[in-house]
Every structure is written in C-alpha cells, then in structure tokens.
Short mmCIF file of C-alpha atoms in Angstrom, two decimals:
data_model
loop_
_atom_site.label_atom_id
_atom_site.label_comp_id
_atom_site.label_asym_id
_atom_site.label_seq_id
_atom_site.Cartn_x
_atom_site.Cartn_y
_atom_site.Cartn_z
CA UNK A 1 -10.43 17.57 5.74
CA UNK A 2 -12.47 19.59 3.19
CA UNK A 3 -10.94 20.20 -0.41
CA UNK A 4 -10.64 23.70 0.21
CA UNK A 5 -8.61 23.25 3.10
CA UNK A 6 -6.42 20.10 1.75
CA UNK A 7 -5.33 22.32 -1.18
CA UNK A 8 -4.74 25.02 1.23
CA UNK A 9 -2.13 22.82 3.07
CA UNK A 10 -0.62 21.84 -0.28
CA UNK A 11 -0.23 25.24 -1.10
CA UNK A 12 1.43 26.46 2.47
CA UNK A 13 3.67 23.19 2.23
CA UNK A 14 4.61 24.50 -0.71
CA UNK A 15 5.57 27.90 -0.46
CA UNK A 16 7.73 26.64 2.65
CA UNK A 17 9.67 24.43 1.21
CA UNK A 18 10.42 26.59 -1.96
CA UNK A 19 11.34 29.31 0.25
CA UNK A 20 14.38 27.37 1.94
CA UNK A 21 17.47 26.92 -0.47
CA UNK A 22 17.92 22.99 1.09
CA UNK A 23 15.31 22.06 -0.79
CA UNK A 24 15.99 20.74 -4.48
CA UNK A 25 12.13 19.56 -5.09
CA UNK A 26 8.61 18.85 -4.21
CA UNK A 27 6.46 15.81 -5.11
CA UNK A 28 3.26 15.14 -4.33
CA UNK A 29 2.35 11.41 -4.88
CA UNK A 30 -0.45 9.48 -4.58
CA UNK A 31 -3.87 11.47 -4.20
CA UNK A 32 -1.91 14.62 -3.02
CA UNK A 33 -0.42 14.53 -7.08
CA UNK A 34 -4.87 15.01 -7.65
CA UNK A 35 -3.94 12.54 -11.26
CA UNK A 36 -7.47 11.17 -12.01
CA UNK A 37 -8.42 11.37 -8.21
CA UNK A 38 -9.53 14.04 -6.05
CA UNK A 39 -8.73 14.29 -2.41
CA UNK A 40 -11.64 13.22 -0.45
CA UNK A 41 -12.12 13.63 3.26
CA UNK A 42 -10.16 10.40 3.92
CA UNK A 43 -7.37 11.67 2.22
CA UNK A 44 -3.94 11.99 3.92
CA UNK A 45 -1.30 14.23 2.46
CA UNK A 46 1.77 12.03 0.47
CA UNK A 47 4.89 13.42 -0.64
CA UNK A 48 8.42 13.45 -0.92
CA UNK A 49 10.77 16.19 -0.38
CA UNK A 50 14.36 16.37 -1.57
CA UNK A 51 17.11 17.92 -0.32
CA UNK A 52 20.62 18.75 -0.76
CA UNK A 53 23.19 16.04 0.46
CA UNK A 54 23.40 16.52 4.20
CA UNK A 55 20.24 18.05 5.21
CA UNK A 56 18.08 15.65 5.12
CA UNK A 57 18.10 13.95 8.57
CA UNK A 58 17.56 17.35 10.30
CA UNK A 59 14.05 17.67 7.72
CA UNK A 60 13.28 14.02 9.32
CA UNK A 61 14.28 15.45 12.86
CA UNK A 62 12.99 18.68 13.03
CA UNK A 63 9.57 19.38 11.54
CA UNK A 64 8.89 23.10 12.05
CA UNK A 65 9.04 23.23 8.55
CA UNK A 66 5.90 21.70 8.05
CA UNK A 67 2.64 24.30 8.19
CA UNK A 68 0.83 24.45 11.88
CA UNK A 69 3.17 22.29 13.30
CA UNK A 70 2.79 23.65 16.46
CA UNK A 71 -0.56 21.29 16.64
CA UNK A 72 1.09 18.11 15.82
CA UNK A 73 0.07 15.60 18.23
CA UNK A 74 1.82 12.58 16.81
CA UNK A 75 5.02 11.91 15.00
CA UNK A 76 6.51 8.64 14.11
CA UNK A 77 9.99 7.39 12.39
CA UNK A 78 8.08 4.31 10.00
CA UNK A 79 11.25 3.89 7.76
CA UNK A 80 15.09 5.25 7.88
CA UNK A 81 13.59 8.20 5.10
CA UNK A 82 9.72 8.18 6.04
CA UNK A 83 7.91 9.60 8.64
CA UNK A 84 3.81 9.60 9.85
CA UNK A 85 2.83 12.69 11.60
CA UNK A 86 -0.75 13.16 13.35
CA UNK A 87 -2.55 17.04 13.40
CA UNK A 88 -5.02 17.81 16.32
CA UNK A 89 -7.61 17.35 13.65
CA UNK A 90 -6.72 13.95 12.84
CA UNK A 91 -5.44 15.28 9.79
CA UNK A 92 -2.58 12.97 8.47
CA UNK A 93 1.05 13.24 6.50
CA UNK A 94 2.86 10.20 5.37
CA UNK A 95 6.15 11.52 3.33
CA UNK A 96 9.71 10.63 2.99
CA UNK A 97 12.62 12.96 2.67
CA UNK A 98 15.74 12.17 0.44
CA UNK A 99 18.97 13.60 -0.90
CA UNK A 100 19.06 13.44 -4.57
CA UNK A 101 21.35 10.00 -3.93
CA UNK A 102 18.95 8.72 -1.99
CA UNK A 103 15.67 9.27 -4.21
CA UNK A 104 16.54 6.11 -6.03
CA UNK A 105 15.27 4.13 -3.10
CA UNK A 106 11.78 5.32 -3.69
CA UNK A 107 8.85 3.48 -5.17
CA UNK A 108 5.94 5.32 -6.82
CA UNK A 109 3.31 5.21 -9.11
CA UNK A 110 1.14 8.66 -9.72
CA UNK A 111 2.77 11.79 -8.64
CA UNK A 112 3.17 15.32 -9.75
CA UNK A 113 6.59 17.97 -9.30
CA UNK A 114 5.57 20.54 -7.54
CA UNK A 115 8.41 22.44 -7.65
CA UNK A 116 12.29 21.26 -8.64
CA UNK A 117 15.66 22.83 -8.95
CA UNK A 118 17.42 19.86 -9.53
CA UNK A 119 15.54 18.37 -12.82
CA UNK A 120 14.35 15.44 -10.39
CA UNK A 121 11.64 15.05 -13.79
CA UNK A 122 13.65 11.96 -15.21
CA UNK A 123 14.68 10.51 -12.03
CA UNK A 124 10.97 10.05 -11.34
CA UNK A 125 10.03 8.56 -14.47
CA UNK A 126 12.50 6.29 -14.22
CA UNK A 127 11.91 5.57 -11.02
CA UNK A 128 7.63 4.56 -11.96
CA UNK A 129 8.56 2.54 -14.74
CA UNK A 130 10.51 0.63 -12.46
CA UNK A 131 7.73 0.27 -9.50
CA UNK A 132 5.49 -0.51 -12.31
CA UNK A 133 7.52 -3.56 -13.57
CA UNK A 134 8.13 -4.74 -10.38
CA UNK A 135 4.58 -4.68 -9.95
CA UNK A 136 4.15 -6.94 -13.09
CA UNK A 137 7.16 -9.51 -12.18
CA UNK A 138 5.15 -10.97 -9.03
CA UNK A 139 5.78 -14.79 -9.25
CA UNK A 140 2.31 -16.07 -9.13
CA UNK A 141 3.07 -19.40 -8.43
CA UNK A 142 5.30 -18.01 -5.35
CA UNK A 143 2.65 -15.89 -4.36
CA UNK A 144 -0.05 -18.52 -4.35
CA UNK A 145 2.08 -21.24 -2.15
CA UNK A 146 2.97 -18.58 0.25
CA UNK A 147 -1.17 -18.08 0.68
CA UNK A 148 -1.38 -22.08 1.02
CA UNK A 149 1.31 -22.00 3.93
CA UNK A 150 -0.05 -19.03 5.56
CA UNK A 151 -3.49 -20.85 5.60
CA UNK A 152 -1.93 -24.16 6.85
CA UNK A 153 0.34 -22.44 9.62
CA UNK A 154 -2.58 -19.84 10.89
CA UNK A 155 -5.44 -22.08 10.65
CA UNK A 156 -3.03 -24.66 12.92
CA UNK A 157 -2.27 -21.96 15.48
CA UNK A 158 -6.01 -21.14 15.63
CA UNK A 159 -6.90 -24.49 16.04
CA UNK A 160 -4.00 -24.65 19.25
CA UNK A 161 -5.77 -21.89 21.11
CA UNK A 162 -2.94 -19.34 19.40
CA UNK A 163 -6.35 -17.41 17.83
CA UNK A 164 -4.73 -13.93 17.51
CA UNK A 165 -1.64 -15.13 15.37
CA UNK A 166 -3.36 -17.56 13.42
CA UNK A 167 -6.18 -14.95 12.81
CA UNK A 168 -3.05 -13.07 11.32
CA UNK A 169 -1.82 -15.56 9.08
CA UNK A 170 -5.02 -15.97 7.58
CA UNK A 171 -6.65 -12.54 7.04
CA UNK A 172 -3.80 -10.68 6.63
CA UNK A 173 -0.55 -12.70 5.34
CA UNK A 174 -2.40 -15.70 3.49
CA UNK A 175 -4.83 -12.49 2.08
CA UNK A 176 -2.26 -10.80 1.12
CA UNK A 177 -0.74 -13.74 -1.22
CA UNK A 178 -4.01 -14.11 -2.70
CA UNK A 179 -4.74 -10.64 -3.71
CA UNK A 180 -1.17 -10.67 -5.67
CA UNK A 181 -2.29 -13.59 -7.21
CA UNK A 182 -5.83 -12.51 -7.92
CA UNK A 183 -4.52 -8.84 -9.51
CA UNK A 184 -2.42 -10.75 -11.83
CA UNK A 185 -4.70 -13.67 -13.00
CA UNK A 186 -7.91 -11.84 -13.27
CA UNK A 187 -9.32 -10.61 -16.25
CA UNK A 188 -9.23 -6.34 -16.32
CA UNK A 189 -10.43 -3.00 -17.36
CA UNK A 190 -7.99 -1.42 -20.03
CA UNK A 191 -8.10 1.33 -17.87
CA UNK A 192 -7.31 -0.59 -14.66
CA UNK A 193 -7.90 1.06 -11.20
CA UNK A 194 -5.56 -1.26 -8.65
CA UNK A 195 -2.56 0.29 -7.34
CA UNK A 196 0.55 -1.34 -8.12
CA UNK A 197 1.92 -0.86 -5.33
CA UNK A 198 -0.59 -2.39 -3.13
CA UNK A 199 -2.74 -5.30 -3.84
CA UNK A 200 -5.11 -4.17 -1.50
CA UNK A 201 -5.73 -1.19 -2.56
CA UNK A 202 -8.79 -0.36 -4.52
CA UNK A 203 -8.91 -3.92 -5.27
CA UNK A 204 -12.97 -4.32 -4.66
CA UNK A 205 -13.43 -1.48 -7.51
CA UNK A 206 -11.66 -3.33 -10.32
CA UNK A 207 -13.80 -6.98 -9.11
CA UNK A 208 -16.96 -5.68 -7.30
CA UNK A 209 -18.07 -9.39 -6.73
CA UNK A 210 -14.96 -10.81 -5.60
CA UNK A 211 -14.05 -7.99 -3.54
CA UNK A 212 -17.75 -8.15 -1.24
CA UNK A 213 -17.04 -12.35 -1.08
CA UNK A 214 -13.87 -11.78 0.13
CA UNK A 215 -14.75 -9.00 2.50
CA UNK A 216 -17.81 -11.14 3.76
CA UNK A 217 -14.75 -13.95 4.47
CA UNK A 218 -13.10 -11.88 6.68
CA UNK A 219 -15.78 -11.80 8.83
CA UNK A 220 -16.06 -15.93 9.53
CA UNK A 221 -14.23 -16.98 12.44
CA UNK A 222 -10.65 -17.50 11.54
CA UNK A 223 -10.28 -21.08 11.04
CA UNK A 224 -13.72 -21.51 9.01
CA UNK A 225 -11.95 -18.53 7.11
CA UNK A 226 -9.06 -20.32 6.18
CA UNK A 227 -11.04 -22.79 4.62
CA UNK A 228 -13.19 -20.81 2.64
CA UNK A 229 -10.53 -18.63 1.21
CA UNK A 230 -9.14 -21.80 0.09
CA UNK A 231 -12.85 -22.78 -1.90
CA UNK A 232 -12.59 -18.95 -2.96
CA UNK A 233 -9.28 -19.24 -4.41
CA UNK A 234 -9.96 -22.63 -6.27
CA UNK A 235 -13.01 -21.35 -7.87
CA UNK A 236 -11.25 -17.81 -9.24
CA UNK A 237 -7.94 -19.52 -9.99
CA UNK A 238 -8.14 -23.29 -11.19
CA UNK A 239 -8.63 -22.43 -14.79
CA UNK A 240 -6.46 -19.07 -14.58
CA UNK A 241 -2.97 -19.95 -13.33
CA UNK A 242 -0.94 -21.98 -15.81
CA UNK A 243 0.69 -24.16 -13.43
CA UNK A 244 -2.48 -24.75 -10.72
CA UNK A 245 -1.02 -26.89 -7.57
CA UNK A 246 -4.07 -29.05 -7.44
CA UNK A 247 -2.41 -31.96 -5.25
CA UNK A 248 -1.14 -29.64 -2.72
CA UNK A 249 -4.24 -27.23 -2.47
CA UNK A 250 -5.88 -31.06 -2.06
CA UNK A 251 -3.81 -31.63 0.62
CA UNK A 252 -4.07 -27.91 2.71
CA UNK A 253 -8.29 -28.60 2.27
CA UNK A 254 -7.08 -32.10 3.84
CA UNK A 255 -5.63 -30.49 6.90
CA UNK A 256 -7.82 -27.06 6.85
CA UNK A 257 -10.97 -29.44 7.02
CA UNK A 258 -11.07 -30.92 10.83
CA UNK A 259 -8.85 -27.67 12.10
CA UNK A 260 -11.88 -25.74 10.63
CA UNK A 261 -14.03 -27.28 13.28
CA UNK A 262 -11.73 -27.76 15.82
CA UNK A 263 -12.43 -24.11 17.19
#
C-alpha cells in the first residue's frame, strides 16, 4: 500500500470511530503512530481502539466498522482482545480493542492518540514505561540457558529423524533466547533502533555484522546450525555476560558435535 493510500485508511478509520459515541479513543501504535518511521509498502495498520465497558466484544465480533470491509477476505481471533484481518489487496490490520479496564493489559512502545474522550493520555504513558522496563529486566543468564537447551533438545530431535521440530527449536526458540541475550549485552547506539518489544525486530540495523552472520546461520542445515549458533554466541558473549556458563556451553558443544554430523 502506497503512503497516500495508508494515510487515507488512517484517516477513514478515523472519522468512523469518532463518529460512534462507544468509542472513548484511538491509538495508532507502532508505524501507524508515523514516530520517527514512515509507513512503507510493507506496512500493516496497528492500533487499539477503546471502548466503553460492554461494547467491546461486539467491535471484536462485528467489523463493519472498519473502512471497505465489505472486501475483507480474512479475519482471525489471535488473542481474547486482538484480532488480524486480511483486505483483497493483501492489505493488513493487526489491532486490539479494550474497555478502559481492560487497556491495562496492553503492551506498547511508540504510539500516537488519535482521538480520546476519556484522557486515555496517562494511561498510555504509564503503560510504555512499563513495556519499556520489562524490556530491560530480561534475565540474561535465563535467557542464555534457555538458548543452550533449545539447541541441545532440537539439535537431538534433528539428529532422531524429528527434522521439522528440531529445526524449530533451533532457528526459532534457541534464536529467540539469543537475540534477548544479544540486545542486552551488546554494545549500542544512544539512539538505539531495536524494538523492545521484540528482539527480532530491527535487530540487523542496530548490529549490521551480526545480524548477516546470523541470517547466513539460518540457512545451514539445522543440526550444523545448532552448532554454529553455539561458536556465534561464544564469540559475541564470553567476555560480555558477567556470569558466562563456560562448563555447560562446553558440555552442549560436547553433545552438539557428533549430532551435528549425524544428519
């Protein structure tokens, strides 16, 4: 979707909402809330809407509220307050809908009020200071022996013939744990790019080189993968975390070694 025509959806969302006395506010979050980053052609539309106490399942029910929604293809229940809906265009919408009781549930980091009759302002605040230091409370040393299991356990299902789960362990779950880890322990920017919400996220703009080793990784067969995100995570880590497990990343490369070549 063009710019021209992703504000233009904004705007109709918008005047929609604001038009029906249910709804207390309007927030656009993520790339939607256009903070530092414009909406690009990949861009889906993010938001939250708020409603009075009561009305808020029919919003998640119902969606003939939303602009041209007579050319939704796809809609999909993802959590008990956030939906995924799919245009003809391929055009996407990931939101959630809460009562002002509810908002507290919500996790955030940029967004902007588009409208608000409820002074939702401070609730929102709140509510990204909060993401953000739960985003700086990770345990690393959690984090990085949930990546050493998640090698261990996927690279010994791959190594069993069980390829497609142990390919998920490693390049997904055992990935995951490392990027946590790697976000926290690496030296960055002041003016830091990574979403706290999602390790993943952006993560190859804030370490360029780490981000194309990692992504060339991914593309090893699982089990070799294993144990080369194990070399990669010694080499960035030894010297960064404060408690390094050497003896039990010495015993994972141990096990990881033969299973490597086992498949």
């Amino acid at each position: 979707m063009d710019l021209e025509l992703y504000r233009s959806f904004t705007q109709r969302l918008h005047a929609r909402l604001e038009a029906d006395a249910r709804v207390l506010g309007l927030v656009a979050v993520g790339s939607m809330a256009e903070l530092g980053r414009t909406p690009d052609a990949w861009s889906d539309h993010d938001f939250f809407v708020i409603t009075v106490a009561g009305a808020q399942e029919s919003f998640r029910q119902e969606l003939g509220w939303l602009p041209d929604s007579e050319r939704i293809v796809l809609e999909v229940r993802e959590t008990a307050h956030g939906l995924k809906v799919l245009y003809d265009d391929g055009h996407l919408l990931e939101f959630a809908v809460f009562d002002e009781a509810e908002l507290h549930l919500a996790r955030v980091n940029d967004y902007r009020v588009l409208f608000d009759r409820a002074h939702l302002e401070a609730d929102l605040r709140h509510l990204r200071e909060r993401s953000a230091a739960e985003a700086t409370s990770v345990d690393v040393e959690r984090s990085f022996a949930l990546f050493l299991s998640a090698l261990l356990v996927g690279a010994g299902r791959v190594a069993r013939g069980e390829v497609l789960s142990g390919s998920s362990f490693i390049k997904q779950h055992a990935l995951g744990q490392l990027l946590q880890v790697l976000t926290h322990c690496l030296p960055k920017g002041s003016e830091t790019r990574l979403d706290n919400l999602d390790p993943f996220r952006r993560f190859e703009w804030e370490f360029p080189e780490q981000g194309r080793t990692l992504q060339q990784l991914l593309l090893l067969e699982p089990g070799l993968c294993a144990r080369r995100l194990l070399d990669f995570a010694e080499a960035q880590l030894a010297d960064q975390m404060e408690r390094y497990p050497a003896r039990a990343v010495q015993v994972v490369r141990n096990q990881l070694g033969p299973w490597a070549r086992s498949k």
